Amino acid sequence: RSDLKTIQAFCRLAQPQHLPYLNEIERQFLTEFDYRREADNLARVRANVLPRWGSKVAIPRPIVELCGERVLVMEYLSGKKLVDGLRDHYADLAMRMGCTLSDLEARQKQAVKEGRSS
């Protein structure tokens, strides 16, 4: 669920038109989700991604014996949260464009409202 919250925070910033869909997905997950399956999926993703991309990405290891239907436990990875990294990236982009992050967000929201892609 935290991953979905991160995606929602990103969309709020960069793609606000997609928030209603993500909110519906969240509602569906809450009724159908089993974190034991998520732990299995995470282990498979790690096994497939890390051999090739392990020097560029980090994927936490699930601690399967502590996972349950409503609890997913994984190893702690230190570093910047994805949403904070994205916000920093967009703040840098805004600065290069000669505006603030708030200005860039307002421009994007206006573009979406007007049906423009950027």
GROMACS .gro file of C-alpha atoms in nm:
model
  118
    1ARG     CA    1   0.000   0.000   0.000
    2SER     CA    2   0.293   0.232   0.067
    3ASP     CA    3   0.407   0.181  -0.293
    4LEU     CA    4   0.066   0.290  -0.417
    5LYS     CA    5   0.080   0.597  -0.191
    6THR     CA    6   0.418   0.681  -0.344
    7ILE     CA    7   0.275   0.650  -0.696
    8GLN     CA    8  -0.024   0.862  -0.596
    9ALA     CA    9   0.208   1.131  -0.456
   10PHE     CA   10   0.406   1.130  -0.782
   11CYS     CA   11   0.088   1.152  -0.991
   12ARG     CA   12  -0.039   1.436  -0.775
   13LEU     CA   13   0.275   1.621  -0.884
   14ALA     CA   14   0.328   1.511  -1.243
   15GLN     CA   15   0.011   1.341  -1.372
   16PRO     CA   16  -0.288   1.453  -1.162
   17GLN     CA   17  -0.536   1.334  -1.424
   18HIS     CA   18  -0.450   0.973  -1.329
   19LEU     CA   19  -0.533   1.007  -0.957
   20PRO     CA   20  -0.897   0.892  -0.985
   21TYR     CA   21  -0.782   0.566  -1.147
   22LEU     CA   22  -0.515   0.508  -0.883
   23ASN     CA   23  -0.768   0.572  -0.607
   24GLU     CA   24  -0.993   0.304  -0.755
   25ILE     CA   25  -0.700   0.061  -0.781
   26GLU     CA   26  -0.625   0.127  -0.414
   27ARG     CA   27  -0.985   0.045  -0.318
   28GLN     CA   28  -0.963  -0.282  -0.514
   29PHE     CA   29  -0.631  -0.376  -0.354
   30LEU     CA   30  -0.775  -0.329  -0.008
   31THR     CA   31  -1.043  -0.585  -0.078
   32GLU     CA   32  -0.837  -0.837  -0.278
   33PHE     CA   33  -0.475  -0.806  -0.167
   34ASP     CA   34  -0.273  -1.077   0.008
   35TYR     CA   35   0.078  -0.971   0.113
   36ARG     CA   36   0.207  -1.329   0.110
   37ARG     CA   37   0.164  -1.325  -0.269
   38GLU     CA   38   0.331  -0.985  -0.278
   39ALA     CA   39   0.630  -1.128  -0.090
   40ASP     CA   40   0.655  -1.410  -0.347
   41ASN     CA   41   0.631  -1.159  -0.632
   42LEU     CA   42   0.898  -0.941  -0.473
   43ALA     CA   43   1.133  -1.239  -0.440
   44ARG     CA   44   1.078  -1.324  -0.808
   45VAL     CA   45   1.140  -0.964  -0.916
   46ARG     CA   46   1.463  -0.958  -0.713
   47ALA     CA   47   1.578  -1.286  -0.866
   48ASN     CA   48   1.508  -1.160  -1.219
   49VAL     CA   49   1.630  -0.801  -1.190
   50LEU     CA   50   1.932  -0.804  -0.962
   51PRO     CA   51   2.160  -1.032  -1.167
   52ARG     CA   52   2.159  -0.779  -1.450
   53TRP     CA   53   2.072  -0.447  -1.283
   54GLY     CA   54   2.195  -0.499  -0.927
   55SER     CA   55   2.466  -0.235  -0.962
   56LYS     CA   56   2.202   0.025  -1.053
   57VAL     CA   57   1.895  -0.062  -0.845
   58ALA     CA   58   1.816  -0.191  -0.498
   59ILE     CA   59   1.522  -0.418  -0.428
   60PRO     CA   60   1.451  -0.517  -0.069
   61ARG     CA   61   1.448  -0.885   0.026
   62PRO     CA   62   1.113  -1.001   0.165
   63ILE     CA   63   1.131  -1.172   0.504
   64VAL     CA   64   0.879  -1.439   0.410
   65GLU     CA   65   0.854  -1.603   0.751
   66LEU     CA   66   0.724  -1.274   0.896
   67CYS     CA   67   0.476  -1.199   0.616
   68GLY     CA   68   0.105  -1.264   0.642
   69GLU     CA   69  -0.214  -1.187   0.454
   70ARG     CA   70  -0.212  -0.827   0.578
   71VAL     CA   71   0.159  -0.774   0.653
   72LEU     CA   72   0.459  -0.752   0.422
   73VAL     CA   73   0.799  -0.744   0.590
   74MET     CA   74   1.117  -0.671   0.397
   75GLU     CA   75   1.471  -0.574   0.471
   76TYR     CA   76   1.540  -0.206   0.535
   77LEU     CA   77   1.720  -0.021   0.259
   78SER     CA   78   1.868   0.313   0.352
   79GLY     CA   79   1.844   0.598   0.105
   80LYS     CA   80   1.611   0.858  -0.031
   81LYS     CA   81   1.243   0.773  -0.073
   82LEU     CA   82   1.131   0.755  -0.436
   83VAL     CA   83   0.883   1.039  -0.397
   84ASP     CA   84   1.152   1.260  -0.242
   85GLY     CA   85   1.391   1.179  -0.525
   86LEU     CA   86   1.125   1.262  -0.782
   87ARG     CA   87   1.044   1.588  -0.606
   88ASP     CA   88   1.415   1.679  -0.601
   89HIS     CA   89   1.440   1.595  -0.972
   90TYR     CA   90   1.143   1.817  -1.056
   91ALA     CA   91   1.278   2.096  -0.835
   92ASP     CA   92   1.604   2.082  -1.034
   93LEU     CA   93   1.407   2.083  -1.359
   94ALA     CA   94   1.204   2.383  -1.243
   95MET     CA   95   1.521   2.568  -1.149
   96ARG     CA   96   1.667   2.503  -1.497
   97MET     CA   97   1.342   2.636  -1.644
   98GLY     CA   98   1.375   2.950  -1.431
   99CYS     CA   99   1.077   2.883  -1.205
  100THR     CA  100   0.992   2.724  -0.871
  101LEU     CA  101   0.860   2.373  -0.817
  102SER     CA  102   0.523   2.525  -0.725
  103ASP     CA  103   0.521   2.717  -1.055
  104LEU     CA  104   0.603   2.400  -1.249
  105GLU     CA  105   0.327   2.208  -1.069
  106ALA     CA  106   0.078   2.486  -1.146
  107ARG     CA  107   0.180   2.488  -1.512
  108GLN     CA  108   0.137   2.111  -1.536
  109LYS     CA  109  -0.204   2.119  -1.367
  110GLN     CA  110  -0.316   2.395  -1.604
  111ALA     CA  111  -0.191   2.202  -1.906
  112VAL     CA  112  -0.384   1.893  -1.792
  113LYS     CA  113  -0.695   2.102  -1.729
  114GLU     CA  114  -0.667   2.243  -2.083
  115GLY     CA  115  -0.609   1.898  -2.234
  116ARG     CA  116  -0.246   1.961  -2.323
  117SER     CA  117   0.018   1.697  -2.244
  118SER     CA  118   0.277   1.947  -2.118
   0.00000   0.00000   0.00000
